[in-house]
Coordinates of C-alpha atoms and ligand atoms in Angstrom, one line a residue:
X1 CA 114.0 105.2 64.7
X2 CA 113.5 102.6 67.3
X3 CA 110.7 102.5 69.2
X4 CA 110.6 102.6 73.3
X5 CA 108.3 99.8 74.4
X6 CA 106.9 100.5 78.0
X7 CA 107.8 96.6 79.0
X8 CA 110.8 95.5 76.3
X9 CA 112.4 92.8 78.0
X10 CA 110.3 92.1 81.3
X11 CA 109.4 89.4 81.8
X12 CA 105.8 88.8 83.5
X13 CA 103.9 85.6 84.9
X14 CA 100.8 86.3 84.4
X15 CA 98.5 83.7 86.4
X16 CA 95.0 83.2 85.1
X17 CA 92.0 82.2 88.0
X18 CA 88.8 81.2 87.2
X19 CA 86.7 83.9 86.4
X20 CA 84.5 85.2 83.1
X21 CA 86.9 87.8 82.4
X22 CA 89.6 85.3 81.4
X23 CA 88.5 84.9 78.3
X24 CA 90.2 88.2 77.8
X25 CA 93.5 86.4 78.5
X26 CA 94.6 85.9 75.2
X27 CA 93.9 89.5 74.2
X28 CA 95.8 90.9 77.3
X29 CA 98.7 88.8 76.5
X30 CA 99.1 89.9 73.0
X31 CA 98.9 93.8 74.8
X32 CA 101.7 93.2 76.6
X33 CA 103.9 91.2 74.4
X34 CA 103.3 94.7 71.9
X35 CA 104.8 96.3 75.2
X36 CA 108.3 94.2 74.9
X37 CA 106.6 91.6 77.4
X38 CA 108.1 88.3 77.5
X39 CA 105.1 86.3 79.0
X40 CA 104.5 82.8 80.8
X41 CA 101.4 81.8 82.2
X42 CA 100.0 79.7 84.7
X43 CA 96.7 78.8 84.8
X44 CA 94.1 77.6 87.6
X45 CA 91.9 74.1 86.7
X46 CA 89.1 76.8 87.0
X47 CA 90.6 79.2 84.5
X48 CA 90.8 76.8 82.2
X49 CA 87.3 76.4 81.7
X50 CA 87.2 79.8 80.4
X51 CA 90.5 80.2 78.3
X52 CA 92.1 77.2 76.9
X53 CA 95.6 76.1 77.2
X54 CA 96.1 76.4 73.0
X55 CA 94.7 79.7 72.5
X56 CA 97.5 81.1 75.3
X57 CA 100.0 78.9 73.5
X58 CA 99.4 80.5 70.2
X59 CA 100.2 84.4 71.8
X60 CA 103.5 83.4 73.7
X61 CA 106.3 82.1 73.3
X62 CA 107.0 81.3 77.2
X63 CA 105.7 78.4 78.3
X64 CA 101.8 78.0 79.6
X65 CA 101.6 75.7 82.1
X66 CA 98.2 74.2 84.7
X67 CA 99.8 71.3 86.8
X68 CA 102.5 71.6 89.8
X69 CA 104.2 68.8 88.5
X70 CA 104.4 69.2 85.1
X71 CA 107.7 69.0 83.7
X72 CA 107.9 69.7 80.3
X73 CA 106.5 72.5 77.9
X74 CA 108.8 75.2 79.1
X75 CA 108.4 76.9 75.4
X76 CA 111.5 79.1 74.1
X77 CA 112.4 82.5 75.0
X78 CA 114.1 84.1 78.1
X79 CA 112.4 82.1 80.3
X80 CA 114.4 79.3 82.7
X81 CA 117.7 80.5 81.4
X82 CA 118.5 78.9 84.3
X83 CA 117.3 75.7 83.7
X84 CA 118.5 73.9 87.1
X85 CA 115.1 75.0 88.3
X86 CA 113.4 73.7 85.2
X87 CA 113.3 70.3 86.6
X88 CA 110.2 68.0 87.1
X89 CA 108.1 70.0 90.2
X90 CA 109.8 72.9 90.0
X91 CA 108.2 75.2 87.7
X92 CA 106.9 76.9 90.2
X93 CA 110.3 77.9 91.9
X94 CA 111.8 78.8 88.6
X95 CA 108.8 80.8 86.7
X96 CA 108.4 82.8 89.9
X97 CA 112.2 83.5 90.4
X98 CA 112.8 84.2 87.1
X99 CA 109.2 86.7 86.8
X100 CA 110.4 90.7 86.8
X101 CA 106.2 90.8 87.6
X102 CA 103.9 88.7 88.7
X103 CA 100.7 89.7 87.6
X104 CA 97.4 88.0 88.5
X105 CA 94.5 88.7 85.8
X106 CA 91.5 88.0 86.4
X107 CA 92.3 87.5 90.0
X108 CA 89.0 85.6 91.9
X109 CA 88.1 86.2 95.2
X110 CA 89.4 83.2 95.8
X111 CA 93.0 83.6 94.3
X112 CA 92.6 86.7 96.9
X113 CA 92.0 84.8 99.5
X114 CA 94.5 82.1 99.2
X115 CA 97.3 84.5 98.9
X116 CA 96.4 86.4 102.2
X117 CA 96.4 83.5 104.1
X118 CA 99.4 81.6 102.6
X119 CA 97.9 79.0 100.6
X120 CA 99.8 76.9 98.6
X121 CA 97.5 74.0 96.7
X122 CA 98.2 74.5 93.0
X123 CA 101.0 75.7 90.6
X124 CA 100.0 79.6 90.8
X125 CA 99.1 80.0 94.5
X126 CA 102.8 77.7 95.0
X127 CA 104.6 80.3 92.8
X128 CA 102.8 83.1 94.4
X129 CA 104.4 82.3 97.5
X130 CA 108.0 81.3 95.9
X131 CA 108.4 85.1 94.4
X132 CA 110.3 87.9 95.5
X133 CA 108.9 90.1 92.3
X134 CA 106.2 92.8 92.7
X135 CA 102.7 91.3 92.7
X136 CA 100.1 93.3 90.8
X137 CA 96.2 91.8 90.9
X138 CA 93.9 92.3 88.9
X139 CA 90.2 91.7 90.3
X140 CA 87.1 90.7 88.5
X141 CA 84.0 89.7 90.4
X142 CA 80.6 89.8 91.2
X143 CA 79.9 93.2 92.7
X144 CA 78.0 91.5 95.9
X145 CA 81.8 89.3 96.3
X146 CA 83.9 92.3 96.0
X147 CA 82.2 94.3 98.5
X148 CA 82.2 91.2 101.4
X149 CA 83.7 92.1 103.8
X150 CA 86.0 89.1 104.0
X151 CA 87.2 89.6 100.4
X152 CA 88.2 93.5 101.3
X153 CA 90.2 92.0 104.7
X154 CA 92.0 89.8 102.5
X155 CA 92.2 92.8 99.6
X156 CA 93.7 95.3 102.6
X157 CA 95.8 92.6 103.7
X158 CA 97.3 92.2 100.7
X159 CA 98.0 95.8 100.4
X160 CA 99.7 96.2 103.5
X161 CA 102.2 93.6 101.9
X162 CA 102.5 95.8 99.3
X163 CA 100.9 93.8 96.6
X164 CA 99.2 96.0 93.9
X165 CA 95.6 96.1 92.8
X166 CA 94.7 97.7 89.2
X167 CA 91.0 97.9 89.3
X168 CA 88.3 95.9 89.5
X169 CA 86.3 98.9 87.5
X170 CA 82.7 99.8 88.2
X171 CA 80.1 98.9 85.1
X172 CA 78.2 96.2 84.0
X173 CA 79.1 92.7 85.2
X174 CA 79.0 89.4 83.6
X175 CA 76.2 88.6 85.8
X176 CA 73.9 91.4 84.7
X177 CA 74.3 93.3 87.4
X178 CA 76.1 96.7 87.9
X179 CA 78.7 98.1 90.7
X180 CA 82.4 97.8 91.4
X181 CA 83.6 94.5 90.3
X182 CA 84.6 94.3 86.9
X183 CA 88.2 93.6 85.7
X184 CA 90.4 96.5 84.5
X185 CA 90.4 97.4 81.0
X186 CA 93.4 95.8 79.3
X187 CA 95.0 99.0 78.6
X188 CA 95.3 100.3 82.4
X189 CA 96.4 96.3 83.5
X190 CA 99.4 97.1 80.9
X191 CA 100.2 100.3 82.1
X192 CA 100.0 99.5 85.9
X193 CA 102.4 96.4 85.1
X194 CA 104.6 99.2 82.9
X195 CA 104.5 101.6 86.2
X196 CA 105.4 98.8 88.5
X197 CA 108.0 97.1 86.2
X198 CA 110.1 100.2 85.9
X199 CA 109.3 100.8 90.2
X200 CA 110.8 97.6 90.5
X201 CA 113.7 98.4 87.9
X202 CA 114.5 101.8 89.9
X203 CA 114.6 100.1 93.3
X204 CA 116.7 97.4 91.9
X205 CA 119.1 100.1 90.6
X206 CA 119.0 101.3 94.6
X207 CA 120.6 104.7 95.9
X208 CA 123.3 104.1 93.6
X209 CA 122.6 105.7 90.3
X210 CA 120.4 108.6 91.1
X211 CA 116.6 109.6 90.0
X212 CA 116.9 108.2 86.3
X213 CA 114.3 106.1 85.4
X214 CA 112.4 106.7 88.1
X215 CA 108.7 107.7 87.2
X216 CA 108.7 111.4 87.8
X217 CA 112.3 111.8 87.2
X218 CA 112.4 115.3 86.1
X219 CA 109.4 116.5 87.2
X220 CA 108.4 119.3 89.7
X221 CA 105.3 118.4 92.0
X222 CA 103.4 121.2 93.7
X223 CA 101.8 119.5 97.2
X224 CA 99.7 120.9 99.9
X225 CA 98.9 119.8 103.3
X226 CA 97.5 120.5 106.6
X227 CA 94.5 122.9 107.9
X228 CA 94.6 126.7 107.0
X229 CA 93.5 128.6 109.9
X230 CA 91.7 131.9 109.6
X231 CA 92.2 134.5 112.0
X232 CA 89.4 136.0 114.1
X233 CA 91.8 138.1 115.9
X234 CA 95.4 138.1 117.0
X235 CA 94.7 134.8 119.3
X236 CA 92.0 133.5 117.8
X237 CA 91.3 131.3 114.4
X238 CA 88.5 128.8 112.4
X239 CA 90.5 126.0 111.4
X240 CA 90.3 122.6 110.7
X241 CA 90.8 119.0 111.9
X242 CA 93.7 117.9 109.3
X243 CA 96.8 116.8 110.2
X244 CA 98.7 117.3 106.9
X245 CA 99.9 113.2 107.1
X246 CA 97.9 113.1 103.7
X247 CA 99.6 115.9 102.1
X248 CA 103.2 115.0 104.2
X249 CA 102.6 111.3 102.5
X250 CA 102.2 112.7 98.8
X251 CA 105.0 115.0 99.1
X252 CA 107.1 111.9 100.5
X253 CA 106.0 109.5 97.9
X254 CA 106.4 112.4 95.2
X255 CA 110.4 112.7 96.5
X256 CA 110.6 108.7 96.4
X257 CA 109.3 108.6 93.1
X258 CA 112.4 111.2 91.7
X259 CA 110.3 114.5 91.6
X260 CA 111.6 117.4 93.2
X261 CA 108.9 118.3 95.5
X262 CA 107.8 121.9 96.7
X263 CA 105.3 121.4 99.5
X264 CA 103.0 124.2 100.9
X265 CA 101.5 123.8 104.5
X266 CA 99.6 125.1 106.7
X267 CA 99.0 124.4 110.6
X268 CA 100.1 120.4 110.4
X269 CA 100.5 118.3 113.7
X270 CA 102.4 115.5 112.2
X271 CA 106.3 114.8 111.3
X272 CA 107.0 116.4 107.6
X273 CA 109.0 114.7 105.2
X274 CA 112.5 115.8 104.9
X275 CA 114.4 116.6 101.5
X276 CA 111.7 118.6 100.3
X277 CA 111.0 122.5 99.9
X278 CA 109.2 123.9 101.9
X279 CA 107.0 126.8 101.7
X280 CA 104.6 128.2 104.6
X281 CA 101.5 129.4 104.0
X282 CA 98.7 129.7 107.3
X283 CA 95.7 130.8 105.9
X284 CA 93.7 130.7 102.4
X285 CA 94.8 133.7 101.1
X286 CA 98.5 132.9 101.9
X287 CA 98.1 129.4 100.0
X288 CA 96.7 130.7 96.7
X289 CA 99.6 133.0 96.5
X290 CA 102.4 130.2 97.0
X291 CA 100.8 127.9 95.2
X292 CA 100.3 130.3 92.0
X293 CA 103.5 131.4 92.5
X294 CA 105.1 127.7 92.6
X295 CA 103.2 126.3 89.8
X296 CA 104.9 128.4 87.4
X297 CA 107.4 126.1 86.8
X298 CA 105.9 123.0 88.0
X299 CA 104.1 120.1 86.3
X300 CA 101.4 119.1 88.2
X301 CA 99.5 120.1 91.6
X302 CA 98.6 117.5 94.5
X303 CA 96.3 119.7 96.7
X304 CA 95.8 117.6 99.7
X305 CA 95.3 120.8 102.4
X306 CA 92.4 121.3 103.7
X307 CA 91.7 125.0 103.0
X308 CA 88.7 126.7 105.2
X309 CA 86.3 127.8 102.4
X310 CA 84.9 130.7 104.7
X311 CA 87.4 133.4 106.9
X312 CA 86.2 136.0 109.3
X313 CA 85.5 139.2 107.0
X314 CA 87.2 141.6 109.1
X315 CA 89.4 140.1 111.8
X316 CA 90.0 142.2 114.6
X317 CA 93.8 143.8 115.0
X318 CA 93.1 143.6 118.9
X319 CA 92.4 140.4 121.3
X320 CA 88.1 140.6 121.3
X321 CA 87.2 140.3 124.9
X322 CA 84.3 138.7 126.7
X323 CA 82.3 141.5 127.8
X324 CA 79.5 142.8 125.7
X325 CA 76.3 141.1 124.1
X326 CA 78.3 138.0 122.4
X327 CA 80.1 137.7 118.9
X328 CA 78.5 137.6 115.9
X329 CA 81.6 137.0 113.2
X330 CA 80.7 138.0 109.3
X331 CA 82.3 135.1 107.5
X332 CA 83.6 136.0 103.5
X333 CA 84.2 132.8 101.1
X334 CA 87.8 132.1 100.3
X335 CA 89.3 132.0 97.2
X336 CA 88.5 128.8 95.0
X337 CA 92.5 128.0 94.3
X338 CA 91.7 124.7 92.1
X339 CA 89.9 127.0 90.1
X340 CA 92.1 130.1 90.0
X341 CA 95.3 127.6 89.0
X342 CA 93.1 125.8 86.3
X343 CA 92.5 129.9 84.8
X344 CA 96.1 130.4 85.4
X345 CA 97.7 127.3 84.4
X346 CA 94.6 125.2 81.5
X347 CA 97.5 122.8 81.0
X348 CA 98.7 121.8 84.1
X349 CA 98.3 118.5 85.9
X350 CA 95.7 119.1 89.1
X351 CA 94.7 116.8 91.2
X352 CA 92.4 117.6 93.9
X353 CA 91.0 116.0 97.4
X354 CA 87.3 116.0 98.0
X355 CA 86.0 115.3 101.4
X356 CA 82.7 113.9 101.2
X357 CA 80.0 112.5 103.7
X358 CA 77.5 111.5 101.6
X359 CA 76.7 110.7 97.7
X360 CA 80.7 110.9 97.7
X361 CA 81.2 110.1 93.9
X362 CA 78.6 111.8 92.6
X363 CA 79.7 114.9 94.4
X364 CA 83.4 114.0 93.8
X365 CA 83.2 114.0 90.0
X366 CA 80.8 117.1 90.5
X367 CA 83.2 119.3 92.3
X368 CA 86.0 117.5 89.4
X369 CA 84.0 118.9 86.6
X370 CA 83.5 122.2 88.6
X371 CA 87.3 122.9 88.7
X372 CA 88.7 121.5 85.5
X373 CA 91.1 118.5 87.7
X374 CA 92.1 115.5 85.8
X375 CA 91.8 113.6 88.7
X376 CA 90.1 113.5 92.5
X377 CA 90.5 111.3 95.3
X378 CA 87.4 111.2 97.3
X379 CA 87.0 110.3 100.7
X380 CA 84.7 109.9 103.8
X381 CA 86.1 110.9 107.2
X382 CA 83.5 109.1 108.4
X383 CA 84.6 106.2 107.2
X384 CA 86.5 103.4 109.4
X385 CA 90.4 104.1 109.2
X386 CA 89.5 107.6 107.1
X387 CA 89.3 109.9 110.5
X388 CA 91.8 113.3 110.7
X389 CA 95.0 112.2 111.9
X390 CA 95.1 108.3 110.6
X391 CA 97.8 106.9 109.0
X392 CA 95.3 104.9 106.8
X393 CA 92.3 106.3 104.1
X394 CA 90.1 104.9 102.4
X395 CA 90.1 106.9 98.9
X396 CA 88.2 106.1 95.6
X397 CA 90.0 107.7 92.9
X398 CA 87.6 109.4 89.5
X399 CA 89.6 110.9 86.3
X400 CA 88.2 113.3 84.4
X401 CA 87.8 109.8 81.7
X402 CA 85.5 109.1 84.3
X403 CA 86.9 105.9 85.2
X404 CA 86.4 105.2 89.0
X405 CA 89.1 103.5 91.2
X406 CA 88.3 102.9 94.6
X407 CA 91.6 101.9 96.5
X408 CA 90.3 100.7 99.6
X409 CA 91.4 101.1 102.7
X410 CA 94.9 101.3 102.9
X411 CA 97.8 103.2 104.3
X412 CA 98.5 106.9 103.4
X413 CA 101.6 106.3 101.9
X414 CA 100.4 104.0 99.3
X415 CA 97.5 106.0 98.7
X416 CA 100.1 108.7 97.6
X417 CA 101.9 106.1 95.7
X418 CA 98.4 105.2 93.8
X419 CA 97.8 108.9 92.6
X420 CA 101.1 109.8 91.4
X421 CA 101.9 106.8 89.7
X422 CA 98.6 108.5 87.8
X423 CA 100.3 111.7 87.4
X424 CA 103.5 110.0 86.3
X425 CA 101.3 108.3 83.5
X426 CA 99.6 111.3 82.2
X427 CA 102.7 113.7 82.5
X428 CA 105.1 111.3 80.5
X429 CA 102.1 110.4 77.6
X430 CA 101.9 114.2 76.7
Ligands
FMN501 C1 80.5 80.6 85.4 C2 81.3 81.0 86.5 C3 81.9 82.3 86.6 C4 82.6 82.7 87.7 N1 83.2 84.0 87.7 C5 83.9 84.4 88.8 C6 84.5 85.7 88.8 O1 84.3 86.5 87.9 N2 85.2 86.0 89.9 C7 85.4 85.2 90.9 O2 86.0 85.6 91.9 N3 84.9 83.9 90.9 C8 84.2 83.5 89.9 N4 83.6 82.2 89.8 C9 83.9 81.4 91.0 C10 85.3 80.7 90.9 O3 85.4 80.0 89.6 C11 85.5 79.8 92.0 O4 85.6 80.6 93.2 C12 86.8 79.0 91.9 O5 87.0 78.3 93.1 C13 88.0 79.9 91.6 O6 89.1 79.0 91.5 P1 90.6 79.6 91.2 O7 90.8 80.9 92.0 O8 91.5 78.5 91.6 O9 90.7 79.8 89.7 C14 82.9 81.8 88.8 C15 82.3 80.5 88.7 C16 81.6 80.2 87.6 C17 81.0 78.8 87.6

């Protein structure tokens, strides 16, 4: 039996920057070579007081290589096939043509910053600016330099280029302290380059040859979106300020990434995403019946609506009129429909949205717990770029591993992107 490696034949540059966590080079190397990986590396002057040049050497075959003009050293392998670009100065041109993946690991705050703006100064920020290939980082830093602002304008900037982040991870960080800032674990740096290597293999492949490949090929996605609105009488409803451009985005991404997509809405004021089915459902009551109904023969449940959690207790069948002493309105909780699918369906993949103002992942990983999801995305509408009706959010993603990704700020659409390429992982290890 042979066995399906989730990288055989890619090949990846990984670039090296000088932080603690390169050390962990080596390992990560060997992680992906396991994968199929065939792996060249460039390192920073600063990396290489953390890793050494030999120790990289003896885990590749590719070549390993510090200096923008050295020439020789190229190692063996699938690397500079080529060759023309092989010559003296132009590594740089050749590794980065040549990468399927470019993936930075530890990336500084500095690497960060140099590739936002454009800089150009040493071999790996030169070949960072010579590829075509996806670009996946992979931050490690002090929490204090991960949070400045000027590292997260050059982080968003860099997403809106479409450059991928895995990570950093919250824990403990080289420097003693804790917070956001430390690299990825090794594992999810090899599956995000897996994810992204076959993303790049299906959009090489274009419209021509169908959904195969793709990562939910196969797969039938339950999403959600917009505000339910509860009726007070025939004219009259509670509702909400959601647009649905989260939920339209998931569904959209969901389609992109080869799923067929069934998408319940309620009241939505933005443009929804064609080639998808579409299923109506105003209220609360509506939406747990659709979506019970369509998970039967789905695989996982994106449940981006915002559903009222209270609805008049008795709405009136006639238009209430002004006269009188006022309104008082007895309000009855909806139904819970996270929790009423997780009864329904224990083995289904549910991933829910929680809208927090304060103590957000505290409360997010509360509420997780609460409804048996494998995954949340918090986020704060308060929060600059996070209001109703923006095409941006800022979202931290927890699993139920408790692992804690916060995504930054960053356009809906790639938001989407980051949780199902999640899904996709979970649904094709079971
Ligand atoms: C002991 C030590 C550890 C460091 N660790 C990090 C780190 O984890 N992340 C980071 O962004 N910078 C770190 N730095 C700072 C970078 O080494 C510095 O910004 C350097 O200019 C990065 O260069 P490079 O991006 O070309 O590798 C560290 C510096 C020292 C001296």
């Amino acid at each position: 039996m042979t066995e399906t490696r989730s990288l055989d034949g890619a090949r990846v540059l990984l670039g090296i920057t000088g932080g603690v966590a390169a050390y962990k080079a080596p390992e990560l190397v060997r992680a992906l070579g396991r994968e199929g990986a065939h792996v060249s590396v460039i390192l920073t002057a600063r990396a290489r007081r953390f890793v050494t040049k030999d120790a990289l050497r003896s885990v590749t075959r590719g070549p390993v290589l510090h200096g923008l003009f050295e020439s020789k050293a190229l190692g063996t392998g699938p690397w500079f096939e080529g060759a023309a670009t092989s010559a003296i100065g132009m590594a740089h041109i050749g590794m980065a043509r040549e990468a399927d993946l470019v993936l930075i690991a530890p990336a500084t705050a500095n690497a960060i910053g140099k590739l936002a703006q454009g800089l150009a100064d040493d071999l790996l920020s030169t070949a960072l600016l010579a590829t075509r290939s996806p670009v996946l980082l992979a931050p490690a830093m002090n929490v204090a330099m991960w949070e400045h602002p000027a590292v997260q304008a050059n982080v968003a900037i860099l997403r809106a280029r479409g450059v991928r982040l895995v990570g950093p991870e919250e824990g403990e960080l080289a420097d003693g302290e804790r917070g956001v800032g430390r690299m990825a674990t090794i594992e999810a740096i090899v599956e995000a380059c897996a994810s992204l290597a076959g993303l790049a293999g299906a959009s090489r492949a274009g419209g021509s040859g169908g959904a195969d490949g793709m990562p939910l090929s196969g797969r039938t996605i339950v999403v959600t979106a917009g505000g339910t609105e509860e009726p007070i009488d025939p004219v009259r409803v509670i509702t909400n300020r959601s647009s649905g451009k989260m939920g339209f985005a998931i569904a959209a991404e969901a389609r992109d990434l080869g799923a067929r997509v069934k998408l319940i809405t309620a009241r939505t004021t933005a443009e929804p995403p064609a080639g998808v089915e579409r299923i109506e459902a105003p209220t609360a009551a509506a939406m747990v019946d659709a979506v019970l109904a369509s998970m039967k023969d789905a695989d996982a449940l994106v449940m981006a609506a915002a559903v009222s959690d209270f609805t008049p207790a008795r709405p009136s069948g006639s238009k209430l009129s002004r006269e009188g002493s006022g309104l008082h309105l007895d309000l009855a909780p909806t139904a819970d429909i996270l929790r009423e699918v997780r009864a329904a369906y224990p083995r289904k993949h549910l991933v829910g949205f929680a809208l927090e103002t304060e103590d957000e992942v505290a409360r997010g990983r509360g509420k997780m717990q609460k409804k048996g999801l494998d995954l949340i995305a918090i986020n704060n509408p308060q929060k600059p770029g996070s209001s109703f009706g923006s095409d941006t959010n800022d979202v931290t993603l927890v699993d139920a591993g408790g692992n804690v990704e916060p995504l930054g700020l960053r356009p809906k659409r790639e938001v989407a992107r980051a949780i199902l390429l999640r899904v996709a992982q979970a649904l094709n290890q079971d």
